[in-house]
Coordinates of C-alpha atoms (C1' of nucleotides) in Angstrom, one line a residue:
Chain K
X2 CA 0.0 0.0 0.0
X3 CA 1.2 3.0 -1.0
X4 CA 1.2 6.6 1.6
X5 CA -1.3 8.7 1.5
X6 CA 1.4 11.8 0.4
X7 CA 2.5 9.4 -2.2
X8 CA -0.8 8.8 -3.4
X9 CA -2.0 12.8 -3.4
X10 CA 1.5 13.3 -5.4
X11 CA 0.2 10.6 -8.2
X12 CA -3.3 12.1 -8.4
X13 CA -1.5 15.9 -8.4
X14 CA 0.7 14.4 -11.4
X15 CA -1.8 13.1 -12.8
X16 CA -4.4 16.4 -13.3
X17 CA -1.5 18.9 -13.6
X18 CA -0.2 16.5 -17.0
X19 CA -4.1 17.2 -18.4
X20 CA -4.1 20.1 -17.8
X21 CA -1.4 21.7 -20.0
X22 CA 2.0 20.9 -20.5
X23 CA 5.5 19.4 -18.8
X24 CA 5.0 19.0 -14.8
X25 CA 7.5 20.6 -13.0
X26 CA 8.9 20.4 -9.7
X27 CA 7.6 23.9 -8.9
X28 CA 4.4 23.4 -10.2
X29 CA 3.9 20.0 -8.5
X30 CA 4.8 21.5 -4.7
X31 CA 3.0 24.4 -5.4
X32 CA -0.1 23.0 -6.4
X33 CA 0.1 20.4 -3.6
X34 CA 0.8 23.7 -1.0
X35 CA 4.4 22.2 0.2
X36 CA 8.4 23.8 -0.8
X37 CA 10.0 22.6 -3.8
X38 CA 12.8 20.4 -1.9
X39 CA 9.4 18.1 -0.9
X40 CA 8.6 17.5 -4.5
X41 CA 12.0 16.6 -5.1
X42 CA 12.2 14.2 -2.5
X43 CA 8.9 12.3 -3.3
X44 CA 9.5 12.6 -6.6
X45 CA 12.7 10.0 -5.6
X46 CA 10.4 8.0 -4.0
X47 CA 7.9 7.7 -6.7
X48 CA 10.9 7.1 -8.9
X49 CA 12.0 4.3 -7.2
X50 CA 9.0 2.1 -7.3
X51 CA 8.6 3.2 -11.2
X52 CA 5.7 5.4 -10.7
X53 CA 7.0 8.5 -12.1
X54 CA 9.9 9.1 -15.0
X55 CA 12.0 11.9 -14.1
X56 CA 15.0 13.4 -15.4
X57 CA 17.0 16.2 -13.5
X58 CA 15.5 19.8 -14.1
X59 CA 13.4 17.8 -17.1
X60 CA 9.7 17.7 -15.2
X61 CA 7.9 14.3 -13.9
X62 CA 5.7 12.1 -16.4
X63 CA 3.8 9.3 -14.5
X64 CA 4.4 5.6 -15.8
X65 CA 1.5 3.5 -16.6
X66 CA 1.9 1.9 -13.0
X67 CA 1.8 5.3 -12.0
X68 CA -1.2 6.6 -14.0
X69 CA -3.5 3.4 -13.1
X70 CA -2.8 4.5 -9.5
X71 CA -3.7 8.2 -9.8
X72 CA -7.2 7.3 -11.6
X73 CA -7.9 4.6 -9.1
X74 CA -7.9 7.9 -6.9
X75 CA -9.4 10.0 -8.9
X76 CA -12.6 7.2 -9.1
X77 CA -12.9 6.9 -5.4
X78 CA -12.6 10.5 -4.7
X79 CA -15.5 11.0 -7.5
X80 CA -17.7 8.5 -7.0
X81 CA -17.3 9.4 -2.7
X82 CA -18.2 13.1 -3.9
X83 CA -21.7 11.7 -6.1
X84 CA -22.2 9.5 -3.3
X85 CA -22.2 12.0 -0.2
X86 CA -24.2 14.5 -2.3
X87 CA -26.9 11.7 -3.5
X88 CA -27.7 9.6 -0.6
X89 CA -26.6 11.9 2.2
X90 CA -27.2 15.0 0.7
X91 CA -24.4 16.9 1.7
X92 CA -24.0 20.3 0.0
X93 CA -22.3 20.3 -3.6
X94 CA -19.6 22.6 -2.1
X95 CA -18.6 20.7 0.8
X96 CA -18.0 16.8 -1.4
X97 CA -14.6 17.8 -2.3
X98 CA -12.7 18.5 1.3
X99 CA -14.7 15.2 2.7
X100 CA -13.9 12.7 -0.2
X101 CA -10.1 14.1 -0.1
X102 CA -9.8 12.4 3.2
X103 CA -12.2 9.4 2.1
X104 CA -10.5 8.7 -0.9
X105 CA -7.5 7.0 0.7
X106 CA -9.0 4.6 3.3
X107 CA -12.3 3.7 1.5
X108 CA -12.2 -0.2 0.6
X109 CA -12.8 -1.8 -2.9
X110 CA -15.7 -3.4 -1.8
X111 CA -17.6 -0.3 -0.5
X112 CA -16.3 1.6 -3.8
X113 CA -18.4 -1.2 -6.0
X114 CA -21.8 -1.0 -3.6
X115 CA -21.6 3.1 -3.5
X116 CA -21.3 2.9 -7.5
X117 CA -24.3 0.2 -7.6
X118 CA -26.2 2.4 -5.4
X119 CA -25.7 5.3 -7.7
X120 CA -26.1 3.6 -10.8
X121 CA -22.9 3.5 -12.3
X122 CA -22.7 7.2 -12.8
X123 CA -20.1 8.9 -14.8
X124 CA -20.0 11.9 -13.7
X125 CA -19.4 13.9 -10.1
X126 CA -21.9 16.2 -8.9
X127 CA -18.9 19.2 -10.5
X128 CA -19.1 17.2 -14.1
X129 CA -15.9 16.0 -13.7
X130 CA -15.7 12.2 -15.4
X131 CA -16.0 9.1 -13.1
X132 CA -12.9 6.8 -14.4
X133 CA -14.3 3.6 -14.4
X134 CA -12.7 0.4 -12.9
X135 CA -10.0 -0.4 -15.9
X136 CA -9.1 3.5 -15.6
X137 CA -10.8 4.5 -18.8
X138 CA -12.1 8.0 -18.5
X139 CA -15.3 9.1 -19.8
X140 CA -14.8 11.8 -23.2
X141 CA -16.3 14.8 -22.0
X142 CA -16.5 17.9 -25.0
X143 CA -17.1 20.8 -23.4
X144 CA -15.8 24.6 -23.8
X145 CA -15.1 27.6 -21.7
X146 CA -17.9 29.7 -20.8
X147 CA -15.9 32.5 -21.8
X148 CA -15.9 31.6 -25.3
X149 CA -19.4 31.9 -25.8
X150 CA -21.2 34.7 -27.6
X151 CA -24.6 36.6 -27.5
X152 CA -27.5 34.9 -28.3
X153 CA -26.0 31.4 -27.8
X154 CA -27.6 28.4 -25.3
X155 CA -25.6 25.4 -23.8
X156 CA -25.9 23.2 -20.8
X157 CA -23.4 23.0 -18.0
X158 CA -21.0 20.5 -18.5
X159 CA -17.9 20.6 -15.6
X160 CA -17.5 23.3 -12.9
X161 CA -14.2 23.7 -11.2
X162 CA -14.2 22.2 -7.7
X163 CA -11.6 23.5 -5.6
X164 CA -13.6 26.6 -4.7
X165 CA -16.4 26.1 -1.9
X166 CA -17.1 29.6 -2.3
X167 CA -17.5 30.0 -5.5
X168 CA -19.8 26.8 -6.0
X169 CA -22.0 28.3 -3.4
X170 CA -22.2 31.3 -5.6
X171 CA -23.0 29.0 -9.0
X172 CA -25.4 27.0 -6.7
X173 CA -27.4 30.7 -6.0
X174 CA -27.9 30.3 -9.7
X175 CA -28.7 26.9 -10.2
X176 CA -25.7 26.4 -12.0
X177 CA -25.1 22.9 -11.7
X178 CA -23.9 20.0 -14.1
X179 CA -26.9 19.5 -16.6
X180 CA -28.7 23.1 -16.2
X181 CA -29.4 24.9 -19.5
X182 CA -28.9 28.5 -20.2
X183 CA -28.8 31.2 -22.8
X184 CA -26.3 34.1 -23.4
X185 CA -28.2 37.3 -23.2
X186 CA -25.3 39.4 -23.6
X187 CA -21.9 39.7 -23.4
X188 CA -20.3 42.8 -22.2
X189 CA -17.6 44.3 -24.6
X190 CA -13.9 44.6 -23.2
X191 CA -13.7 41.1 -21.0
X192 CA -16.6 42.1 -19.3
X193 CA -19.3 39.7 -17.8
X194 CA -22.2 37.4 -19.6
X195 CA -26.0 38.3 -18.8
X196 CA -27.5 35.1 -19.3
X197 CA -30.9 33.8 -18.7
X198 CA -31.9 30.7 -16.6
X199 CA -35.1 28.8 -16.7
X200 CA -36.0 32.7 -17.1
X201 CA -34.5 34.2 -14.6
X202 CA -31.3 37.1 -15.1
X203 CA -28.1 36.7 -13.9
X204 CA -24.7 38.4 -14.5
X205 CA -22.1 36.4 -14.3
X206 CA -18.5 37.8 -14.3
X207 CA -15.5 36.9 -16.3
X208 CA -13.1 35.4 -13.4
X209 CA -16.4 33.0 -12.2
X210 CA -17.2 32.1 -16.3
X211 CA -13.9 30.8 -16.3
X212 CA -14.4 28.0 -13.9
X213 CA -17.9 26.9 -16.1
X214 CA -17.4 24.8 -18.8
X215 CA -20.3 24.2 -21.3
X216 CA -21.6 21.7 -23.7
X217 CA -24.5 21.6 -26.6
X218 CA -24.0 25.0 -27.7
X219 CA -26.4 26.3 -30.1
X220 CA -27.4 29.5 -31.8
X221 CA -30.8 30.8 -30.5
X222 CA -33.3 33.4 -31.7
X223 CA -33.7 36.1 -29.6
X224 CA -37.1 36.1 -28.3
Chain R
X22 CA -6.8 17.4 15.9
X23 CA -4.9 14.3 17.3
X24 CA -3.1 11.7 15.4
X25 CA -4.9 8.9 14.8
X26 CA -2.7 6.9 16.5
X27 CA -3.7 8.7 19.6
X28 CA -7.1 8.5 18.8
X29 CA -6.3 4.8 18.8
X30 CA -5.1 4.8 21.7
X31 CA -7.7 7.1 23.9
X32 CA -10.6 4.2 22.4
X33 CA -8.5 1.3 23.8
X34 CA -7.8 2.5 27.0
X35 CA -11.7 3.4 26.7
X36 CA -12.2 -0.3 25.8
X37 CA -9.9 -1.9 28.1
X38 CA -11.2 0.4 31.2
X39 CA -14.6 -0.8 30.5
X40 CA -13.5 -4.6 30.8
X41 CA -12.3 -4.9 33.4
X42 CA -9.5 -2.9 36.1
X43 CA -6.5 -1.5 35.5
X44 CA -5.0 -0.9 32.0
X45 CA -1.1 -1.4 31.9
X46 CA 1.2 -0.5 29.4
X47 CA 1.8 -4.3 28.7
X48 CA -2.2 -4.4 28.4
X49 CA -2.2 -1.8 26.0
X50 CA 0.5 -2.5 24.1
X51 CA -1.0 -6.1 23.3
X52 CA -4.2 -5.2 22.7
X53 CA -3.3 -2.5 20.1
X54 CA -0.4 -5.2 18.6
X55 CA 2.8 -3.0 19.7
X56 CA 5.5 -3.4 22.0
X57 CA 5.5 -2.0 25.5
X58 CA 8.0 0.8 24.9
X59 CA 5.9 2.4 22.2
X60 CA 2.9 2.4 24.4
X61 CA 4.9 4.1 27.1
X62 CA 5.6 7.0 24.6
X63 CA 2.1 7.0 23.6
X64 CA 1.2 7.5 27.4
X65 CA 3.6 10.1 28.0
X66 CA 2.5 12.0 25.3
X67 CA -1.4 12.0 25.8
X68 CA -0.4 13.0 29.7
X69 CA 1.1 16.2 28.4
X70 CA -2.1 17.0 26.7
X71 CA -3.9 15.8 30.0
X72 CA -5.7 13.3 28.1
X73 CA -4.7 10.3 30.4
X74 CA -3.9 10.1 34.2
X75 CA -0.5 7.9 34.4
X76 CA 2.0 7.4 37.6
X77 CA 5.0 5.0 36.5
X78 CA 3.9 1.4 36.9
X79 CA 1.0 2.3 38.0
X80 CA -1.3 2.0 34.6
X81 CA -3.5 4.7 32.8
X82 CA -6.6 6.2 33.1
X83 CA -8.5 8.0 30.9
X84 CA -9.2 12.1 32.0
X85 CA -12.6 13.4 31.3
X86 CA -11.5 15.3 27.9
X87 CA -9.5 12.3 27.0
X88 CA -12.9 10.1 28.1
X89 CA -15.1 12.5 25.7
X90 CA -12.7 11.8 22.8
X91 CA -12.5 8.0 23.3
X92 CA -16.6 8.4 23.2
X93 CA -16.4 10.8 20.2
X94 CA -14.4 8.1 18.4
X95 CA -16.4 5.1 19.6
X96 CA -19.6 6.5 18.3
X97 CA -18.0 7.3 14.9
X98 CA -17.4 3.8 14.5
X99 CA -20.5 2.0 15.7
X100 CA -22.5 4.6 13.6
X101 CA -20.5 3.9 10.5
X102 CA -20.8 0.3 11.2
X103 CA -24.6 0.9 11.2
X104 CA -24.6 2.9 8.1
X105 CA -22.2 0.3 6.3
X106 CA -24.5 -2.4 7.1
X107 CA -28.0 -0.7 6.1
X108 CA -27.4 1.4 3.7
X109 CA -24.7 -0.4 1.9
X110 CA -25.0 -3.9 2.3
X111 CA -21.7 -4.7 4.0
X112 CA -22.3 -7.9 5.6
X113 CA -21.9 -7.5 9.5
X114 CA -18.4 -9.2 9.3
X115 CA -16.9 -6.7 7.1
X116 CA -18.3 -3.7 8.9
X117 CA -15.4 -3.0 11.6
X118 CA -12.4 -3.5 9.6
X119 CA -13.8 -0.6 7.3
X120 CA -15.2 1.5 10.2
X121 CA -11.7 1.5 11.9
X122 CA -9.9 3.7 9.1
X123 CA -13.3 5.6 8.4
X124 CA -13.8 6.5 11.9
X125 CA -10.8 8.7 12.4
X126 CA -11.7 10.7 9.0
X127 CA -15.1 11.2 9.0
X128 CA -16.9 14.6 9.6
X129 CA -19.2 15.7 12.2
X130 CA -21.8 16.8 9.3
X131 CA -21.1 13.0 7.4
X132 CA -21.6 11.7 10.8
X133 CA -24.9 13.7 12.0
X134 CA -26.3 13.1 8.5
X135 CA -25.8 9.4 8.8
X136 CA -27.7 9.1 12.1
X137 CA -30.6 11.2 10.9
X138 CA -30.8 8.8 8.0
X139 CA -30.6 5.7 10.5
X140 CA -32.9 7.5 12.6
X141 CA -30.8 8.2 15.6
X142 CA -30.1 4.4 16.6
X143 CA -28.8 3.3 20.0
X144 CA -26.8 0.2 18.7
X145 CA -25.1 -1.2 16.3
X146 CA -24.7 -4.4 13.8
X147 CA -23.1 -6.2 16.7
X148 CA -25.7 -4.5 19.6
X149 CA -23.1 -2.6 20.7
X150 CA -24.2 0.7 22.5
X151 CA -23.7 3.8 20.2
X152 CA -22.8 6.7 22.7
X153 CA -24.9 10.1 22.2
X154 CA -23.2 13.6 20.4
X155 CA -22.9 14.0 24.3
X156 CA -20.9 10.7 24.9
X157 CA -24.0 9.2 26.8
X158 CA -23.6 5.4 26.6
X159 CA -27.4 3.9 26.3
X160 CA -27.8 1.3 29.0
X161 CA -27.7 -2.1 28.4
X162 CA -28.8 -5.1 30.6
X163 CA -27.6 -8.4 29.3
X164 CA -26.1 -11.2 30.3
X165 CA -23.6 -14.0 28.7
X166 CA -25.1 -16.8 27.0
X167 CA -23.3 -19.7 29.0
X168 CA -25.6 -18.2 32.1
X169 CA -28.4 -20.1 30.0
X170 CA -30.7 -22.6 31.8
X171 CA -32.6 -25.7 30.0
X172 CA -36.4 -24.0 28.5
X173 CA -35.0 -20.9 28.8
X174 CA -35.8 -18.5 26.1
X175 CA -34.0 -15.3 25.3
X176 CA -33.1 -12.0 23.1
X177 CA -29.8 -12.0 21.5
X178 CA -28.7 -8.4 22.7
X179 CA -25.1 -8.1 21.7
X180 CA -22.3 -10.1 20.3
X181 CA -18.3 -9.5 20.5
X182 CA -17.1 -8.2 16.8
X183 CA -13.4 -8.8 16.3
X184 CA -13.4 -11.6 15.1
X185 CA -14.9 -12.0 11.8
X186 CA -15.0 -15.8 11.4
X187 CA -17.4 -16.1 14.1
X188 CA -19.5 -13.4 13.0
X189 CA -20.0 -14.9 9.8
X190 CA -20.3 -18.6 11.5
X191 CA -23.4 -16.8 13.8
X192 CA -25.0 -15.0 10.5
X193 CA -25.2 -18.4 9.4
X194 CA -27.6 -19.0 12.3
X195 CA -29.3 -15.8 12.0
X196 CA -28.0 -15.3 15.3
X197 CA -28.2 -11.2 15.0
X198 CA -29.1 -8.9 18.0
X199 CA -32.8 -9.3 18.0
X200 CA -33.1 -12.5 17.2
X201 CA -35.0 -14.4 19.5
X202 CA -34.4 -17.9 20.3
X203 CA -34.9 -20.9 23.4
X204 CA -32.6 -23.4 25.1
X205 CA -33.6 -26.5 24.5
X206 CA -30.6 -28.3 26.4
X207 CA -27.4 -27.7 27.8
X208 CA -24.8 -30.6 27.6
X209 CA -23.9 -31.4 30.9
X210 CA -19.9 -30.8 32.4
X211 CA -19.9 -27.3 30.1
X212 CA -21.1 -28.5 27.0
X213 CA -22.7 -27.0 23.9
X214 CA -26.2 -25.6 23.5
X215 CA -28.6 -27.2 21.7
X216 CA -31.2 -24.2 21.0
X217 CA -34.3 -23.4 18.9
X218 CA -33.8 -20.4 16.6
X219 CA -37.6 -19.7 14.6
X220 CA -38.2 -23.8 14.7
X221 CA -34.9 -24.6 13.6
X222 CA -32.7 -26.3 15.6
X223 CA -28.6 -25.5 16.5
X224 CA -26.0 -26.7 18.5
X225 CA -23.8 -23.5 19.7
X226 CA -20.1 -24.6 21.2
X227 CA -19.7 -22.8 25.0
X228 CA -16.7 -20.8 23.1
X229 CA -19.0 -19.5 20.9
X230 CA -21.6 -18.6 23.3
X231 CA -18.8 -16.5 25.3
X232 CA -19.2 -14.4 22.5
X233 CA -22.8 -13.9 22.5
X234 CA -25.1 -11.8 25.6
X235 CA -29.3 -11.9 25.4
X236 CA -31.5 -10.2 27.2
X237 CA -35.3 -10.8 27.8
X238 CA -34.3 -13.9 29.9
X239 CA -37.8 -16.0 30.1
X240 CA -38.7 -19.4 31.6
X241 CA -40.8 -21.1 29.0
X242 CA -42.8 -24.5 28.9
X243 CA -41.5 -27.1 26.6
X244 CA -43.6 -27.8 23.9
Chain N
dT30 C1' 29.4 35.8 -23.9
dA31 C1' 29.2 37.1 -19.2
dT32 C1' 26.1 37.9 -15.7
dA33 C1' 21.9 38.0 -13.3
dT34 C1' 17.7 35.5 -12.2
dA35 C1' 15.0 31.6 -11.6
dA36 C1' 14.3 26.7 -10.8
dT37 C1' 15.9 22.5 -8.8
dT38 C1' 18.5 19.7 -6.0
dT39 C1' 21.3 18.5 -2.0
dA40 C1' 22.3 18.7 2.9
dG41 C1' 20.8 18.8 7.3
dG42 C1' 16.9 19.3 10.7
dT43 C1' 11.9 18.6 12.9
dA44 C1' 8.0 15.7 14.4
dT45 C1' 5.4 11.3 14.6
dA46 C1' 5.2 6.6 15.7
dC47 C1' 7.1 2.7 15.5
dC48 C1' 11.2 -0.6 16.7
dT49 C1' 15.1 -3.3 19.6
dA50 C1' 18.1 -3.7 23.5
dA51 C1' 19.4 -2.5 27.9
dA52 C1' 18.4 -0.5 32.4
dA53 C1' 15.3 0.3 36.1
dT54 C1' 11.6 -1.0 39.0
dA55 C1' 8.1 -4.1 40.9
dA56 C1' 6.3 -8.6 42.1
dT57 C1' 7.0 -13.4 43.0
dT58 C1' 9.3 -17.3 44.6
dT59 C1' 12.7 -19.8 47.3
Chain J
dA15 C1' 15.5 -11.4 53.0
dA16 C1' 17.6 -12.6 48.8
dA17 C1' 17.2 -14.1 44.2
dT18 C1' 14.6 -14.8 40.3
dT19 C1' 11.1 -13.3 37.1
dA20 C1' 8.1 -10.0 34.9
dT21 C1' 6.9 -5.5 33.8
dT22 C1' 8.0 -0.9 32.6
dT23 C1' 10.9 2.7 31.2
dT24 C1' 14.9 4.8 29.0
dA25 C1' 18.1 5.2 25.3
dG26 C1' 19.0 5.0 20.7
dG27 C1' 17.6 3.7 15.9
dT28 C1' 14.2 3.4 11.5
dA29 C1' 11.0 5.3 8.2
dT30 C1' 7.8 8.9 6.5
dA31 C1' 7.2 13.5 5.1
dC32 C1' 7.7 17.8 5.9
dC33 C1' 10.9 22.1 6.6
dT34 C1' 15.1 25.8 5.8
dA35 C1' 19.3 27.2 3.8
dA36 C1' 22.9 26.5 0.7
dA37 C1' 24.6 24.7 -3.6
dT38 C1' 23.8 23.5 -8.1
dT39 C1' 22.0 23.8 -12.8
dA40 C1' 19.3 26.1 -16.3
dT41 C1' 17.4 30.1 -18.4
dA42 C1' 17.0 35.0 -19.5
dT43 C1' 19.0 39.5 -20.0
dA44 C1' 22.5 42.9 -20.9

DNA sequence: TATATAATTTAGGTATACCTAAAATAATTT
DNA sequence: AAATTATTTTAGGTATACCTAAATTATATA
């Protein structure tokens, strides 16, 4: 069994390398809130039991060892967030801090019953994609909020998740995975979308449209 | 927030208090599988955060604050094992080995919503009390099994859970707290029990029975 | 190209929680 | 009471995972 550090350094690797480019030492410690020199050393570690490549000053690439690994995390912590927000209800914004500590000591077992129970879902209550038990992740085409222009509708596809405030805010609008809603307006100059919900206004600024990611975009007739 | 080796600890010393008298490091340190020395560390530790009462040689006692978080810890696990067992299927001999790493992790808000969905029960899978959010302890009058009498007839009330073998070698009898079931004979010079569970008949070992406490203790007429 | 800046790694230190082996203390037996 | 045995504690060591500070290596600027 692997540490629990080990394991959030895997999963880290592992979202950082979707995410855009090389993964480097920097990034890696910052992202995981610890100094540089930490990275380095698990980095060693990781190296050691062929989890991660790594070549000095080069950036880390997980193996395929290493990869299975970080999606078997990334499917409990998931399926943990759809299951406390479907059968206990707990509040879209506080899944993610209570499956980060569930992810490491839930069992295999309780995994398969919690995705029975749900159904087999393949998505978290964010949108993020459930891998399922061989690691293969779900396709998911979605774009930026921000790209979208007056007069267009879409649904929500994938909200960020590392900001309980901010989901609280997208939750004031109903904003959740599988909500519809059509561009009003945008504002000229990076400024925010007026869009309308189920009929209902709301402005929604640049910095929080960046964290929404849509799907199903289509022109609309302005009514 | 302690360690959850200390937590560990605290619950044991609970356990072991509870049992029977004095709880030595030697005590201790078998129960929790590691070697007198460590649990002298341990000890000296939770003294300095006045969790535990300890005079050399003289074994440990819990301190009301480290009492309340011995309870705090006791009903996280018997609520989990509750929850594990009714909402997801675990079978009753699986249900501690996962409540032990769950119970140091969980939330107060998983927890409270767990009990409201069980609807605040005083026991758990094995009939073991589950202390209130106040570290009340719901009384329980039982007594063991071997003090059986020929016709009796009985409640199972509780059963001892750490050993998953028997558990599973009791579920085969459907011998679950609230089962009700009569003596039909005790072998003479301590020898097995021959009882009556719902018309069927089963012969239960003394060494088993140790394991096993009713309640509702009733003289009844053979049929 | 030389130098300044930034990123990464090494070296050495902290805290937790375990271990073994030896010393100290207590309890039991002769 | 002395000697043996058992228990407990101290002393010193291991592994994990973090830290700071200094050294190294790479990159960017003059």
């Amino acid at each position: 069994m692997l540490t629990q550090a080990a394991e959030d350094y895997l999963k880290s690797i592992y979202k950082l390398q979707e995410k855009g480019g090389k993964v480097s030492t920097g990034i890696l410690a910052e992202y995981l809130d610890v100094k540089p020199a930490s990275a380095t050393g698990m980095i060693k570690k990781l190296k050691s039991m062929n989890l991660v490549s790594h070549e000095r000053y080069q950036g880390v690439t997980l193996t395929d060892a290493g990869k299975a690994i970080a999606l078997e995390i990334i499917r409990h912590h998931r399926l943990l967030e759809l299951y406390l927000f479907k059968a206990l209800g707990v509040p879209w914004d506080g899944v993610h801090e209570e499956a980060e500590k569930l992810e490491h000591v839930i069992s295999e077992d309780v995994e398969a019953r919690m995705d029975a129970f749900l159904g087999y879902p393949t998505a978290d209550p964010h949108g993020s994609p459930i891998p399922d038990k061989n690691g293969v992740v779900p396709k998911t085409i979605s774009i930026p909020m921000t790209e979208l222009q007056n007069g267009q509708s879409c649904v929500v596809a994938e909200v960020n998740d590392n900001d309980s405030a901010l989901l609280r805010h997208l939750g004031s609008f109903n904003l959740y995975p599988g909500t519809a809603f059509r561009v009003i307006e945008v504002a000229p100059f990076e400024g925010p979308f007026t869009i309308d919900i189920a009929g209902q206004q709301a402005v929604i600024g640049r910095e929080v449209a960046k964290n929404i990611f849509v799907s199903n975009v289509q022109e609309t007739d302005i009514v």
